[in-house]
PDB file of C-alpha atoms in Angstrom:
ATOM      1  CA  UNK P   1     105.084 122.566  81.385  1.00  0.00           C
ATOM      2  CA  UNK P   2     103.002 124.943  79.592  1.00  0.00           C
ATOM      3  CA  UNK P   3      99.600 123.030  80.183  1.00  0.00           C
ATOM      4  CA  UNK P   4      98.082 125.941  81.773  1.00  0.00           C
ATOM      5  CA  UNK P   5      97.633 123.977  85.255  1.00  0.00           C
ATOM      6  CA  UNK P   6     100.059 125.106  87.557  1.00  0.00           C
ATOM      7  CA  UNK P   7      97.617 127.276  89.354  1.00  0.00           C
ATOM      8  CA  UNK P   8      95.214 124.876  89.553  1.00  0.00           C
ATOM      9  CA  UNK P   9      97.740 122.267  91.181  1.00  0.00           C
ATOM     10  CA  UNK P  10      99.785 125.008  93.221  1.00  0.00           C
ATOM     11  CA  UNK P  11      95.949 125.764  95.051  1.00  0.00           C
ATOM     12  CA  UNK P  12      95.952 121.627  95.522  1.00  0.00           C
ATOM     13  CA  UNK P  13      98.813 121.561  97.079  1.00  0.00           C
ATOM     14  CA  UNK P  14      98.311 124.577  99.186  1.00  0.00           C
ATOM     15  CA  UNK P  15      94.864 122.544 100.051  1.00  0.00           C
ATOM     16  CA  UNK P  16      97.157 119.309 101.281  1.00  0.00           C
ATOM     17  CA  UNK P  17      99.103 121.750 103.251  1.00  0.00           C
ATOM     18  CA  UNK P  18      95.961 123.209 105.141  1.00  0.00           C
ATOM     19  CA  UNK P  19      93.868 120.065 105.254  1.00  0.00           C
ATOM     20  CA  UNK P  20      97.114 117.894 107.047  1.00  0.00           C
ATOM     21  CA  UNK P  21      95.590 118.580 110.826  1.00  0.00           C
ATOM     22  CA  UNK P  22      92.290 117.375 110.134  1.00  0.00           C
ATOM     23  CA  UNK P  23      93.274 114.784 107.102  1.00  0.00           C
ATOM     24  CA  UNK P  24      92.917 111.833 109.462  1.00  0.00           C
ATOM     25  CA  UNK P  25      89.754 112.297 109.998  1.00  0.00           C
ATOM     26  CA  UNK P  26      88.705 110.408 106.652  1.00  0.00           C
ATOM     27  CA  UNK P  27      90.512 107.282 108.021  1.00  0.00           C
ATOM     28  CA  UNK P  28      87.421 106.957 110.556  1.00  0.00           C
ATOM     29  CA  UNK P  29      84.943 107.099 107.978  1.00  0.00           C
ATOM     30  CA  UNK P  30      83.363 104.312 106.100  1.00  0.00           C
ATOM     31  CA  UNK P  31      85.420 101.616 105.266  1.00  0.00           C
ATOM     32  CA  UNK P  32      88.543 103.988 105.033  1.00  0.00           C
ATOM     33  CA  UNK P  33      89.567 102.942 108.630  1.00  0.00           C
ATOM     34  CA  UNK P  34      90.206  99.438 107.231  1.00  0.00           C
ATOM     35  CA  UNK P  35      91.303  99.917 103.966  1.00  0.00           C
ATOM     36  CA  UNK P  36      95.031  99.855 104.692  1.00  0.00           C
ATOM     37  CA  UNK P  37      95.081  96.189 105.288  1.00  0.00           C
ATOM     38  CA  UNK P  38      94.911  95.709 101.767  1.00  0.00           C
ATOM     39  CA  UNK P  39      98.577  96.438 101.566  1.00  0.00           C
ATOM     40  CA  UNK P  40      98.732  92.848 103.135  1.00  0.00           C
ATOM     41  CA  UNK P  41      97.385  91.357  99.746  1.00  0.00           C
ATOM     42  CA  UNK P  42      99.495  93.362  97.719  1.00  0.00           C
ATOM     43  CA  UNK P  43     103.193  92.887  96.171  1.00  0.00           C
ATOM     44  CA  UNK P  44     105.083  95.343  98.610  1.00  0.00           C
ATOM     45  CA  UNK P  45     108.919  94.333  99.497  1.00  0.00           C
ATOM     46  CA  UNK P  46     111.970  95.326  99.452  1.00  0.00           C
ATOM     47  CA  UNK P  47     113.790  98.965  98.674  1.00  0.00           C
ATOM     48  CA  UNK P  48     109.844 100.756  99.008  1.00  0.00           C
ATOM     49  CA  UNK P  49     109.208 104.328  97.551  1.00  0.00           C
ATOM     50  CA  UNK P  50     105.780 105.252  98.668  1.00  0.00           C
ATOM     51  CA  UNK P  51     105.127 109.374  96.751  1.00  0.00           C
ATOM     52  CA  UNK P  52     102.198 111.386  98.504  1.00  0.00           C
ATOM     53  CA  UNK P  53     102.784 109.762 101.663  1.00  0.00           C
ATOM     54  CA  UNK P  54     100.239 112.263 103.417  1.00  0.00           C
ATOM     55  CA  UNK P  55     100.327 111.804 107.039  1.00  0.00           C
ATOM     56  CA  UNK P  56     101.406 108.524 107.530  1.00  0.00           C
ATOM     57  CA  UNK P  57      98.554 105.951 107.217  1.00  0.00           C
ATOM     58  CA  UNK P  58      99.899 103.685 104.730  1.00  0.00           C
ATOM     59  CA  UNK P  59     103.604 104.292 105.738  1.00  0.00           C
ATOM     60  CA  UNK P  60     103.337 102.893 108.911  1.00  0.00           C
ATOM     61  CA  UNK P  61     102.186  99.663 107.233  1.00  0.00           C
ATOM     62  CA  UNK P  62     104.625 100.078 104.429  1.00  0.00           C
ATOM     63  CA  UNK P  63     107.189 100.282 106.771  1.00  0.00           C
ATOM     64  CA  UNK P  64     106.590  96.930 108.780  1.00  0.00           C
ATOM     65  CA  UNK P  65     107.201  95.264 105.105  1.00  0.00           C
ATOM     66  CA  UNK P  66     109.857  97.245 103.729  1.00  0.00           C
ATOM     67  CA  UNK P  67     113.518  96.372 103.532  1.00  0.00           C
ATOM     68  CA  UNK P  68     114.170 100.058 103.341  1.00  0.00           C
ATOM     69  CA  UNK P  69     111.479 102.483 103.120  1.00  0.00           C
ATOM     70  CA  UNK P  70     111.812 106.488 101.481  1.00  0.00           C
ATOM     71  CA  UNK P  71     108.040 108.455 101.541  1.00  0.00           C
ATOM     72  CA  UNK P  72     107.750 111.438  99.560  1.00  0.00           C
ATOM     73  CA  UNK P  73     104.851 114.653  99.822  1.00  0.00           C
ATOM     74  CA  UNK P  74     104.510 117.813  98.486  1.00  0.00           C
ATOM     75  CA  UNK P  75     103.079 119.211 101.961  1.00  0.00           C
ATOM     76  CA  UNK P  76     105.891 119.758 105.011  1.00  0.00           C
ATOM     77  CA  UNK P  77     102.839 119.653 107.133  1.00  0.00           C
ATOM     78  CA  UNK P  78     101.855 116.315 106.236  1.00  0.00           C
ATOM     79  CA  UNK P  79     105.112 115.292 107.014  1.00  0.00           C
ATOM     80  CA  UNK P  80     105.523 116.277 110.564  1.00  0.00           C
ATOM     81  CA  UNK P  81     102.440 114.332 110.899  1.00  0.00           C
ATOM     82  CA  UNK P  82     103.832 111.251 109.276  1.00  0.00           C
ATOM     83  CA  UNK P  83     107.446 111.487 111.062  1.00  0.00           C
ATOM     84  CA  UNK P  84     105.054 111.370 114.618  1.00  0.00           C
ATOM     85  CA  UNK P  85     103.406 108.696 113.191  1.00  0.00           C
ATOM     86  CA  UNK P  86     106.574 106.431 112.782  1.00  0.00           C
ATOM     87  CA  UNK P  87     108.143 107.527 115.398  1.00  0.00           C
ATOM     88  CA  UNK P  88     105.612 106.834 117.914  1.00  0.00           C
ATOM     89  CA  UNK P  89     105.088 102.989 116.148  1.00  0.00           C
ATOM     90  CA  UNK P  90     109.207 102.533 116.719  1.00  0.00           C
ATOM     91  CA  UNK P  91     109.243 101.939 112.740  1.00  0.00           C
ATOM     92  CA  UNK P  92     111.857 104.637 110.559  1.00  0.00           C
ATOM     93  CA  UNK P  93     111.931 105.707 107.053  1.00  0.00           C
ATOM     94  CA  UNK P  94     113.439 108.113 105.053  1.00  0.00           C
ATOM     95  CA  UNK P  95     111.251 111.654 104.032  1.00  0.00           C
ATOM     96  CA  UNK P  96     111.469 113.822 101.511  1.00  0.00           C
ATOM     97  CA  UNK P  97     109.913 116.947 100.511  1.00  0.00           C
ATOM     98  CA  UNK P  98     109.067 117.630  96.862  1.00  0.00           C
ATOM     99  CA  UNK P  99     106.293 118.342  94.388  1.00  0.00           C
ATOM    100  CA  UNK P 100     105.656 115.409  92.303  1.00  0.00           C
ATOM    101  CA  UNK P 101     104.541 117.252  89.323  1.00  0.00           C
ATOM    102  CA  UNK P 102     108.189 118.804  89.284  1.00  0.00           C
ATOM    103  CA  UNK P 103     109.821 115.316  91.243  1.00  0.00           C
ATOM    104  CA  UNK P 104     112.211 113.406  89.210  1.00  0.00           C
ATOM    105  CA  UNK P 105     113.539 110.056  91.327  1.00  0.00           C
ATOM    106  CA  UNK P 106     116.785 109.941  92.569  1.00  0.00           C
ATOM    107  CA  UNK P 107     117.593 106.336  92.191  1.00  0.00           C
ATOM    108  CA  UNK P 108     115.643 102.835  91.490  1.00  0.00           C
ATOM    109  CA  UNK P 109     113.577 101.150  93.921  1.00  0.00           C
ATOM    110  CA  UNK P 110     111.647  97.334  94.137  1.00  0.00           C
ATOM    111  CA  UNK P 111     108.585  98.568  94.454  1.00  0.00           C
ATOM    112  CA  UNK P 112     106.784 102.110  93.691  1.00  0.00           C
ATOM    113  CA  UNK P 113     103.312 102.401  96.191  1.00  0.00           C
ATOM    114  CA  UNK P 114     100.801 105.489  96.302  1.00  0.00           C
ATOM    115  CA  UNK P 115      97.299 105.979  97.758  1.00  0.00           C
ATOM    116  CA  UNK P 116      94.424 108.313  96.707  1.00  0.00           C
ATOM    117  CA  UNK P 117      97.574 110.464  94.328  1.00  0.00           C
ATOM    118  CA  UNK P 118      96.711 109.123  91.060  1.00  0.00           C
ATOM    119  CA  UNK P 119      93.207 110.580  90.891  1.00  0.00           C
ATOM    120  CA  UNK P 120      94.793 113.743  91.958  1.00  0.00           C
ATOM    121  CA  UNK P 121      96.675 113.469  88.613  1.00  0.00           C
ATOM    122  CA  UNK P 122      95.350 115.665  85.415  1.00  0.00           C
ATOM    123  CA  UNK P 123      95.060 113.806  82.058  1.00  0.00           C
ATOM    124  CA  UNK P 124      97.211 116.054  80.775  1.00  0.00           C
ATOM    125  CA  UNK P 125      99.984 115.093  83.455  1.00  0.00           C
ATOM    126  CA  UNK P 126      99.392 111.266  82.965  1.00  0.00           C
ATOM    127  CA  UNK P 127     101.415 110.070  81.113  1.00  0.00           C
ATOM    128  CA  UNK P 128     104.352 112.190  82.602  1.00  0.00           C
ATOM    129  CA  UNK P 129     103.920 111.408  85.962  1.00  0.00           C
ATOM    130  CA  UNK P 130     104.056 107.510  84.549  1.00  0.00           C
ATOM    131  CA  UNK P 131     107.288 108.441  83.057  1.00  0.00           C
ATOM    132  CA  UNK P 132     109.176 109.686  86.337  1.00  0.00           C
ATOM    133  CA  UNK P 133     107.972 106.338  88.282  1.00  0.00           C
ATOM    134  CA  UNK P 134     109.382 104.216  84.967  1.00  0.00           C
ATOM    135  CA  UNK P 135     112.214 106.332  86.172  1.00  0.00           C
ATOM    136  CA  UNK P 136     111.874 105.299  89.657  1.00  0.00           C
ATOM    137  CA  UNK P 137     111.804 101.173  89.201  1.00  0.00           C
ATOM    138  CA  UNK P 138     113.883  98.447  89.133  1.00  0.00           C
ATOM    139  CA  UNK P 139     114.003  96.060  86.322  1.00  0.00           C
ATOM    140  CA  UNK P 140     111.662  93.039  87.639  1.00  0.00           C
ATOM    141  CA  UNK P 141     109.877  95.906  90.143  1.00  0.00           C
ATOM    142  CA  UNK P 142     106.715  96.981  90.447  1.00  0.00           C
ATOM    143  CA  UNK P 143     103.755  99.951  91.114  1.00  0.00           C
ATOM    144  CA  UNK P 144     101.474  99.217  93.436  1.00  0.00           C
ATOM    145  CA  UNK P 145      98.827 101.504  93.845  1.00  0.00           C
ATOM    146  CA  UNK P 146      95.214 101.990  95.961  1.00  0.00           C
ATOM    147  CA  UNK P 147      92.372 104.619  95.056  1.00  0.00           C
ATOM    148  CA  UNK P 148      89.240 106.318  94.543  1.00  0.00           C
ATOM    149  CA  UNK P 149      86.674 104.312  91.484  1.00  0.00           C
ATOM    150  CA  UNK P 150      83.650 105.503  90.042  1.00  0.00           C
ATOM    151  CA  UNK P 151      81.503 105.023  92.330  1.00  0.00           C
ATOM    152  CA  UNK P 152      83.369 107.620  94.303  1.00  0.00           C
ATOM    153  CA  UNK P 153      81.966 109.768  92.946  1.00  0.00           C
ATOM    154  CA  UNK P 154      78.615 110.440  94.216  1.00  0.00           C
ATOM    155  CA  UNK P 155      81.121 111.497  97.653  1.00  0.00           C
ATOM    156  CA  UNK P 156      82.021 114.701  95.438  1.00  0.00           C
ATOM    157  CA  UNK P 157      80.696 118.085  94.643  1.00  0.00           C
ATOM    158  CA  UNK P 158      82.490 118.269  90.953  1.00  0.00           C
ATOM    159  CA  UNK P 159      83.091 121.280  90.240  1.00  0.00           C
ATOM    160  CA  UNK P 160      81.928 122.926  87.394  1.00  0.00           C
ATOM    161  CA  UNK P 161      83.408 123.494  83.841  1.00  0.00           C
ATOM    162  CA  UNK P 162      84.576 120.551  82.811  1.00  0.00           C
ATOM    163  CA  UNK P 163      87.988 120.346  84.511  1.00  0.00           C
ATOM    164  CA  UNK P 164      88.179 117.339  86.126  1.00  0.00           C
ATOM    165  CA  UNK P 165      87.709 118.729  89.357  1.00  0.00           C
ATOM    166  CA  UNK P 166      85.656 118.957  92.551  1.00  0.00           C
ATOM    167  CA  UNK P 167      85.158 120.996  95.069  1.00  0.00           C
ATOM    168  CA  UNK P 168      86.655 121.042  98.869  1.00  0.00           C
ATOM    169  CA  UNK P 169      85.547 122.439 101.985  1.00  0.00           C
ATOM    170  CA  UNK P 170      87.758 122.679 105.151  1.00  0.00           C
ATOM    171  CA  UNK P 171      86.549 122.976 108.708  1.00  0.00           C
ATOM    172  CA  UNK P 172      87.408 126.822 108.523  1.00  0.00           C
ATOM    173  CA  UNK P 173      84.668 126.994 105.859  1.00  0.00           C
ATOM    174  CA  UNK P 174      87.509 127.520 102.961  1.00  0.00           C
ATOM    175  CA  UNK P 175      86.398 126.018  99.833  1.00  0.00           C
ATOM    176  CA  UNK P 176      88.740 125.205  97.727  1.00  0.00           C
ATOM    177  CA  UNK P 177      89.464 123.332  94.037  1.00  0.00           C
ATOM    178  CA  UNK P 178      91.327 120.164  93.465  1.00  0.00           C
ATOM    179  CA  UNK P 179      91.645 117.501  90.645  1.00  0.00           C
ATOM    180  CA  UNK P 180      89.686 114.488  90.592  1.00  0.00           C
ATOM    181  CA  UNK P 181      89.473 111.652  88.522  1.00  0.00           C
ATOM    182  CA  UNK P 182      87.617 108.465  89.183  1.00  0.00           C
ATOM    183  CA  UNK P 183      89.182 106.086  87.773  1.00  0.00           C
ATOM    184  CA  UNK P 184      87.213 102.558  86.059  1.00  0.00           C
ATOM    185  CA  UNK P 185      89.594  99.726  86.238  1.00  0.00           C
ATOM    186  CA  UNK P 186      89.586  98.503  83.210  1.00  0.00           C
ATOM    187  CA  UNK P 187      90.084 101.963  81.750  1.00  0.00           C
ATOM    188  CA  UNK P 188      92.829 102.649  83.630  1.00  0.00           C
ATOM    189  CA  UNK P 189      94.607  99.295  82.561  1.00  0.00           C
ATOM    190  CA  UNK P 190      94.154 100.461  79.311  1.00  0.00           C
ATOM    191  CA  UNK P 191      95.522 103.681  79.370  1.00  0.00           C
ATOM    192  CA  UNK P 192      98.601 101.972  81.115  1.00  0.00           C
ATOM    193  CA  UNK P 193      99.012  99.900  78.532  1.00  0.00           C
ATOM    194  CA  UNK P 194      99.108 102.507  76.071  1.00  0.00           C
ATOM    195  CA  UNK P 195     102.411 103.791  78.223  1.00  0.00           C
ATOM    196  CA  UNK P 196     103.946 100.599  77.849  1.00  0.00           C
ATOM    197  CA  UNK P 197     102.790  99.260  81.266  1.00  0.00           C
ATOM    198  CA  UNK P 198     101.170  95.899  82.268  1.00  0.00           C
ATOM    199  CA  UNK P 199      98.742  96.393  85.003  1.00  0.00           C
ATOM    200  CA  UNK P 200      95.949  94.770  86.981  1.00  0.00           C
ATOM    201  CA  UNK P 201      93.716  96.566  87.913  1.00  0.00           C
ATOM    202  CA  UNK P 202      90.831  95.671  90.437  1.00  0.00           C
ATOM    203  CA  UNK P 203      87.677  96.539  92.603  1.00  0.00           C
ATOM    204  CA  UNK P 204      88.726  96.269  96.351  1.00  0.00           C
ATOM    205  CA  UNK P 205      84.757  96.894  97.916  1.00  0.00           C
ATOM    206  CA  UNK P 206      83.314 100.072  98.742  1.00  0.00           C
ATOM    207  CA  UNK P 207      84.058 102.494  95.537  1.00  0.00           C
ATOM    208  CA  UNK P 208      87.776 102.096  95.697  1.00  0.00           C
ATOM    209  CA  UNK P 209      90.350 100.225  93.311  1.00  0.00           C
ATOM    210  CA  UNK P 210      93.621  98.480  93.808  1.00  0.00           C
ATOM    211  CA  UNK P 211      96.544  98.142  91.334  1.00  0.00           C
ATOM    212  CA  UNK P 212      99.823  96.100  90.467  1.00  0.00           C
ATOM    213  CA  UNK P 213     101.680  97.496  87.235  1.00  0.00           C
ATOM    214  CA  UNK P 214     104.871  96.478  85.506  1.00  0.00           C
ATOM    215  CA  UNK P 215     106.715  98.030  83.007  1.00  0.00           C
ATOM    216  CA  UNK P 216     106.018  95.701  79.637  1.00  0.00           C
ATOM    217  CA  UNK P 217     109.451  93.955  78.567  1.00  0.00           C
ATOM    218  CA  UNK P 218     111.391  94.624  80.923  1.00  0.00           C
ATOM    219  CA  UNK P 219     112.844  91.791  83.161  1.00  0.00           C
ATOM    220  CA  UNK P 220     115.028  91.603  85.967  1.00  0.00           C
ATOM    221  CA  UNK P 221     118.107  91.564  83.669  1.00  0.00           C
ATOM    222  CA  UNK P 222     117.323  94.475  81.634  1.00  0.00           C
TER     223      UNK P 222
END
C-alpha cells in the first residue's frame, strides 16, 4: 500500500517485539488489572478469532468461553509469552504469526475480538483493516472489541507533527514511535457505519471503551 507508513508501522511492530518481556506490567496498573472481566459482559462464543493477542491477557479469558479459539500477533515474542500463559492455565488455542496490516483471514469465524489494536490502526488503514475482519466473520457474527478513549490521552506524550502518534519509552531508555488514536465512541460508531457496520459503542470506566459491531444486512442466512 503506497500510504507512505510502512516504516512507521514496521518500527511499531519492532516496538511490540521489544516491549513483550515487560508488556505485563501495564496489567498491574490502574484499573488495567481488572479490565479483562469485561469480556464477561460481552458477546464472545463460539469459533473465536482474537488478532493482536499480545501476551495472553485476554486469551486466557477468551479461551474459557470459546468453542474453538485461534489468536493472532505480529510479534513471535509476544507469543511465547501467550503459549506459557495457556499452557500453564490448562486452556489451548491455536497461534499464528502474521502482520495484520498485510493479514488476510483464512476462513470465517462467530466472533472477531481485539484489545488496545484498533487505536494502533492509522486512518489511512481503517477502513482496510475493517475490510479483512468483514472477511473474517460469519453471517449472524460479530466484532467485539475493548480500547483506549479520549481521555487516554492525557497517559501519552503525542508525538509531534501531526501523525497520530505518541511517543514510547522502554525500560532500556529506547524511545520509540507508535500510532495512537483515541477513539470517542460515538465517533467511532460513526465511522463504522460509514463501512457498512452496525456498532455499539460504549464507555466502560476509567478512559477506556468497549464495542459490539455487526456487519449491516447481513443475517445468518446470507
Amino acid at each position: 500500500m503506497r500510504d507512505g507508513l510502512d516504516p512507521l508501522l514496521d518500527g511499531q511492530l519492532a516496538y511490540y517485539r521489544a516491549r513483550a518481556p515487560e508488556y505485563d506490567e501495564v496489567y498491574g496498573q490502574r484499573s488495567f488489572s481488572a479490565l479483562t472481566g469485561v469480556l464477561d459482559e460481552l458477546p464472545v462464543g463460539g469459533d473465536v478469532l482474537e488478532l493482536a493477542c499480545g501476551t495472553g491477557q485476554w486469551t486466557v479469558r477468551l479461551a474459557g468461553r470459546a468453542a474453538r479459539l485461534t489468536a493472532v500477533d505480529g510479534a513471535p515474542e509476544m507469543l511465547d509469552i501467550a503459549r506459557r500463559r495457556l499452557r500453564d492455565e490448562g486452556l489451548t488455542a491455536t497461534f499464528e504469526q502474521a502482520d495484520l496490516f498485510r493479514w488476510r483471514p483464512r476462513r470465517r469465524y462467530d466472533t472477531v475480538f481485539f484489545a488496545f489494536w484498533l487505536s494502533h490502526v492509522p486512518p489511512q488503514r481503517f477502513a482496510g483493516f475493517w475490510s479483512a475482519v468483514a472477511d473474517a466473520v460469519r453471517p449472524g457474527g460479530r466484532v467485539v472489541f475493548v480500547d483506549t478513549g479520549t481521555a487516554e490521552r492525557v497517559t501519552e506524550r503525542v508525538a509531534p507533527g501531526g501523525r497520530d502518534t505518541v511517543l514510547r519509552r522502554l525500560r532500556d531508555g529506547s524511545e520509540h514511535e507508535v500510532v495512537k488514536l483515541f477513539h470517542d465512541a460515538a465517533g467511532l460508531a460513526a465511522d463504522l457505519s460509514k463501512l457498512g457496520w452496525t456498532a455499539q459503542v460504549d464507555p466502560t470506566g476509567e478512559g477506556f471503551i468497549r464495542g459490539v459491531a455487526t456487519l449491516t444486512g447481513r443475517s445468518a442466512t446470507d
